[in-house]
XYZ file of C-alpha atoms in Angstrom:
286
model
C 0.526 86.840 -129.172
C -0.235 90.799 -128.625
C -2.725 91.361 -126.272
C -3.790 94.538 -124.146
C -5.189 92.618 -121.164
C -1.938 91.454 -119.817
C 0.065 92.472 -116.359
C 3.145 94.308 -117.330
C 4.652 95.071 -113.944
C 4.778 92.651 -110.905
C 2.526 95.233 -109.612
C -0.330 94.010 -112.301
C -0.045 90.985 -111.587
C -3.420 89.879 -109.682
C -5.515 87.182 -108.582
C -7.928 87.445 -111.445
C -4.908 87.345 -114.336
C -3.801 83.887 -112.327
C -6.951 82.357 -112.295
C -7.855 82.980 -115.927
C -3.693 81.630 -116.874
C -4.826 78.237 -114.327
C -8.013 77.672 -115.408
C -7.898 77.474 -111.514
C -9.451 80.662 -109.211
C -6.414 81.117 -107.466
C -7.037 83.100 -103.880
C -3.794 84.667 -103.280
C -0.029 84.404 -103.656
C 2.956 86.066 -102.736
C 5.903 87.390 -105.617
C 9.643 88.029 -104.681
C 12.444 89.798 -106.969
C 14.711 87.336 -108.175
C 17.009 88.775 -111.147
C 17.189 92.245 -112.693
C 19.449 95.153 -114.084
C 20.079 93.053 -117.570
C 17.185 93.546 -120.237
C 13.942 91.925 -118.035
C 13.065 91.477 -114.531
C 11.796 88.211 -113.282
C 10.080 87.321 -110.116
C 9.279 83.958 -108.222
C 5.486 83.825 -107.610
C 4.908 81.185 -104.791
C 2.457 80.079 -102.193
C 0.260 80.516 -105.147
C -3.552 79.747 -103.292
C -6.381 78.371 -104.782
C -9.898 78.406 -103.917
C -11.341 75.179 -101.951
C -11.245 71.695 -103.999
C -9.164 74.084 -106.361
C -5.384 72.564 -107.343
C -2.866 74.031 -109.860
C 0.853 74.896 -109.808
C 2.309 76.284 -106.131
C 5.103 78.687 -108.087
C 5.506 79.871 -111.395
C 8.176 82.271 -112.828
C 7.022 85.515 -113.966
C 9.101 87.821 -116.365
C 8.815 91.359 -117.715
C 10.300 93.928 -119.799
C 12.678 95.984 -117.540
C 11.495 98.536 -115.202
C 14.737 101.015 -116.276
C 13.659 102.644 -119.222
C 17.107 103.138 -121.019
C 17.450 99.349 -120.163
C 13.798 98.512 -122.236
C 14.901 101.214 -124.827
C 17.928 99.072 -125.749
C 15.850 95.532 -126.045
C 13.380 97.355 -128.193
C 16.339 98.679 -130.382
C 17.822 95.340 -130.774
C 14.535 93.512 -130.879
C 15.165 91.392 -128.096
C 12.073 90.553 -126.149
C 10.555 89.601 -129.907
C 13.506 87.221 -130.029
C 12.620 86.111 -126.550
C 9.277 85.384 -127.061
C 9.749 83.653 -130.756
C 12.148 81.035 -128.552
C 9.508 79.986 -126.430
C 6.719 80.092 -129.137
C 8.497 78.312 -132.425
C 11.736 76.876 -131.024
C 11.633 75.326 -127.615
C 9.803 72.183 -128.221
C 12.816 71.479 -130.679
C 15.676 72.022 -129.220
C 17.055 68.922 -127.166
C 17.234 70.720 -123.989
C 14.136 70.731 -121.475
C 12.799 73.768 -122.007
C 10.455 75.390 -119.025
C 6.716 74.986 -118.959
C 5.210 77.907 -120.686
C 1.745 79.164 -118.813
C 1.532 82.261 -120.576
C 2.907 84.389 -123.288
C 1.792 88.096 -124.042
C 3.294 91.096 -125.596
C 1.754 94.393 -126.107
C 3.200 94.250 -129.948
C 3.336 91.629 -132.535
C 6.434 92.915 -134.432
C 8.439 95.128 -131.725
C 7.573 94.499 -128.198
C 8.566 96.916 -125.713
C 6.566 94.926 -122.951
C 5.643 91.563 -122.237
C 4.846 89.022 -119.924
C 5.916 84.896 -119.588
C 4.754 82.848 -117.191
C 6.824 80.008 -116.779
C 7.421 77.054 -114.918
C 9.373 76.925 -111.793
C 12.750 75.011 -112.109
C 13.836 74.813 -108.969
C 10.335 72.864 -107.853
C 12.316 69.712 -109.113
C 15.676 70.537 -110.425
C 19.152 72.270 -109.289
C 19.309 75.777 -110.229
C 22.620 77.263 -109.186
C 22.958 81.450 -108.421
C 25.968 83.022 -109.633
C 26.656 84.840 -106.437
C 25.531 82.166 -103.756
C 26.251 79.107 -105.079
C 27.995 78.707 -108.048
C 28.519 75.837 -110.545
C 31.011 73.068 -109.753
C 32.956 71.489 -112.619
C 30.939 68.406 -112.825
C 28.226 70.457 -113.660
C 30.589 72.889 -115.689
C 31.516 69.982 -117.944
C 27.575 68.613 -117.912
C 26.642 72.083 -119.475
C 28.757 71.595 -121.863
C 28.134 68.446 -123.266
C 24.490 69.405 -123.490
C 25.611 72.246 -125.430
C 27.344 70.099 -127.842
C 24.241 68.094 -128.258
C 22.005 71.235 -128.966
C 24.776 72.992 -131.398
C 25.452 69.721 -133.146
C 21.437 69.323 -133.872
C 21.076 72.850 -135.601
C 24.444 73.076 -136.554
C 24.614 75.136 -140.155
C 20.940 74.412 -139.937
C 18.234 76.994 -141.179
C 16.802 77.558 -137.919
C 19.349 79.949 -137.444
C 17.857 82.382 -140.035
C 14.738 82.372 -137.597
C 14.755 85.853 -135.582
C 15.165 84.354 -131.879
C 18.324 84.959 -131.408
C 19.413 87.764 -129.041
C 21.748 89.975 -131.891
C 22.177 87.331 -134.702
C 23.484 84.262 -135.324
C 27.183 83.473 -134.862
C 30.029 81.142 -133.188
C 29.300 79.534 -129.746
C 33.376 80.861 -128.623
C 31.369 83.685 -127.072
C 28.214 82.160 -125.720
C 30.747 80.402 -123.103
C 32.139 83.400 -122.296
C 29.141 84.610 -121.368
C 28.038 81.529 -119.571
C 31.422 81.501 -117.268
C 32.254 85.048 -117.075
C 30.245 85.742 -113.788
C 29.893 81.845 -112.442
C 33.266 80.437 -113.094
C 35.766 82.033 -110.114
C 39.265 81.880 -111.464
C 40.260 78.764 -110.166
C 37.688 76.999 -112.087
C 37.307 78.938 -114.903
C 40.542 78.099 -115.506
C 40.166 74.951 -116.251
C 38.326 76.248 -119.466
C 40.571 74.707 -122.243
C 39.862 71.116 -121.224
C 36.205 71.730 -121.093
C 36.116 73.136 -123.974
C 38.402 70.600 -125.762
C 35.803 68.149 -124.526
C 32.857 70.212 -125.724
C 34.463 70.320 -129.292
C 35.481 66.673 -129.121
C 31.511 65.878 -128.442
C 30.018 68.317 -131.042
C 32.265 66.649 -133.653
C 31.410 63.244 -132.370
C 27.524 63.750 -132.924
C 28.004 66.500 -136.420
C 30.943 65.905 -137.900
C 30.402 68.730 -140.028
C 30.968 70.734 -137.305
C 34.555 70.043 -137.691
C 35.585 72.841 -140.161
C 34.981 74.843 -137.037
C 38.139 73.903 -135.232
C 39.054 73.853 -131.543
C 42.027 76.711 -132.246
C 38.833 78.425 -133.573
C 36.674 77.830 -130.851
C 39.076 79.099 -128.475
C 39.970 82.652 -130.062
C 36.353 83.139 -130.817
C 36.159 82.751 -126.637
C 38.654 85.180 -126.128
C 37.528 87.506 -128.205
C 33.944 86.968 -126.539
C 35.753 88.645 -123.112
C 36.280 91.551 -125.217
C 32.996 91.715 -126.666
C 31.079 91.224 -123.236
C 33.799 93.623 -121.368
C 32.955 96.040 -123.733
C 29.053 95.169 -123.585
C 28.846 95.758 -119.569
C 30.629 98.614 -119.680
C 28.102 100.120 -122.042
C 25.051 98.837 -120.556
C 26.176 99.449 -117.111
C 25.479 102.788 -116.935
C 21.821 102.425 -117.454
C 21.885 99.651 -114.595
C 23.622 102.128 -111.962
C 20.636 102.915 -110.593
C 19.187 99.987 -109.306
C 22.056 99.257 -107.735
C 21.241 101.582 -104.477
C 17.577 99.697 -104.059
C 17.194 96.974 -102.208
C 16.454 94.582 -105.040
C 19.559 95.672 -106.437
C 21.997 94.010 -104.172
C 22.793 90.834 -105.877
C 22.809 92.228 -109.441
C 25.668 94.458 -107.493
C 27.777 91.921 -106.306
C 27.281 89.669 -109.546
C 28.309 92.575 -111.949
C 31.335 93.269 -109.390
C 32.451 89.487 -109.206
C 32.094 89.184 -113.104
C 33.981 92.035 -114.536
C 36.677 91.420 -111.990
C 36.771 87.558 -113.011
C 36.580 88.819 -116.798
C 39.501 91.173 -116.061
C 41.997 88.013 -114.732
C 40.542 86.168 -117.812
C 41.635 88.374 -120.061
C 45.187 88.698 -118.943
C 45.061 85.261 -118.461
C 44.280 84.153 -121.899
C 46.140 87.654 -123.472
C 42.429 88.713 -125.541
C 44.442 91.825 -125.742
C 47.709 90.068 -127.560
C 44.760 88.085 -129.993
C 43.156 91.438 -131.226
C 46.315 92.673 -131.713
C 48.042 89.671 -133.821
C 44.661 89.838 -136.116
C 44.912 93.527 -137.060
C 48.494 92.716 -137.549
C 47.520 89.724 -139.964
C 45.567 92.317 -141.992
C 48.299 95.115 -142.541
């Protein structure tokens, strides 16, 4: 997986690096910003060209390590991108969730990466891919997450994949992981319909593992409060190495989706009194 002769920048990234991915001599393409500010940057790379009687893919998705170097510091600290690429490597073929094309896979370090580079399929050339900012989920497709959740948790459920090193910290309760999935796509008025779907997320991981059950709904749903906590906390922190990139152009949407989110996290914290839960558990161990 560690390799020297890799593009670590969008700048890098180059005809000849395309062609040799392809198997195809590509003759040009064009690359536009698509997410940032978090722990990578990613790009769309489209009107991909190819030399005549030459065919291969039109777009691919290209991700780095992020530009900001406090940002990079922290996924080297925590291991991330490592984690990242050991998804797409060992674990993606086995999950039951489709799972992006992979083109290409290289990291400048086998055991701590501090950058890489995936080239990946482009989603959006056949399915829906909602944006946060400009078009958010609806609840069908709140409630169709979901279920396929239930059907990924409910396969490796207590299972020893979990001990593999992919995960972004460690591995733990899935309360949070929908926190983090609705806390900047879910406006208020949806989001708020978050018991039900979660009721019905529990009800279908139960149906397929029933071993799942000693994990209870009532503990589902604190472990999602709590989660609003733990990500409030978490952009807070992280945010300050992000400020920056908020006055570039490319910055924009990260911007507005940071702005939306923490104000959306803020209503569903009152709403669901995460303050009230921490304190009833430190009162439970007095």
């Amino acid at each position: 997986m560690s390799s020297s002769a890799f593009p670590r920048s969008i700048d890098q990234l180059d005809n000849a690096w395309l062609s040799s991915v392809f198997a195809a001599r590509v003759a040009g393409f064009k690359s536009e910003f698509i997410e940032g500010g978090v722990l990578s940057d990613a790009y769309i790379v489209h009107d991909i060209r190819y030399a005549s009687g030459v065919t291969g893919p039109v777009s691919a998705v290209a991700k780095f390590a992020n530009a900001v170097d406090d940002r990079r510091a922290f996924a080297v600290t925590n291991n991330s991108y490592l984690k990242e690429l050991n998804f797409y490597r060992d674990l993606a073929d086995q999950v039951p969730l489709r799972a992006p094309k992979i083109y290409a896979l290289s990291a400048d370090n086998d055991d701590r990466p501090e950058f890489f580079v995936i080239l990946m399929e482009d989603l959006t050339a056949h399915s829906r891919v909602f944006d946060q900012v400009e078009d958010p989920p609806t609840e069908p497709f709140m409630r169709k997450i979901a279920l396929e959740l239930a059907t990924m948790h409910a396969q490796s459920w207590e299972s020893d994949v979990l001990r593999a090193d992919w995960q972004l910290i460690g591995a733990g309760p899935p309360g949070p992981e929908f926190t983090q999935a609705w806390q900047h796509s879910a406006a208020p008025e949806l989001r708020r319909k978050d018991r039900d779907v979660l009721r019905q997320y529990h009800d279908r991981l139960v149906e397929l593992n029933p071993t799942a059950a000693a994990y209870t709904y009532e503990m589902l749903f604190d472990d999602y409060r709590l989660g609003y906590l733990l990500w409030w906390a978490a952009l807070l922190t992280l945010g300050v190495a992000t400020l920056p990139i908020f006055d570039k152009p490319e910055g924009a949407r990260m911007k507005r989706l940071w702005g939306q989110g923490l104000t959306w996290m803020n209503i569903a914290m009152t709403d669901h009194d995460c303050l009230g839960l921490v304190e009833s558990i430190i009162e439970g161990r007095q």
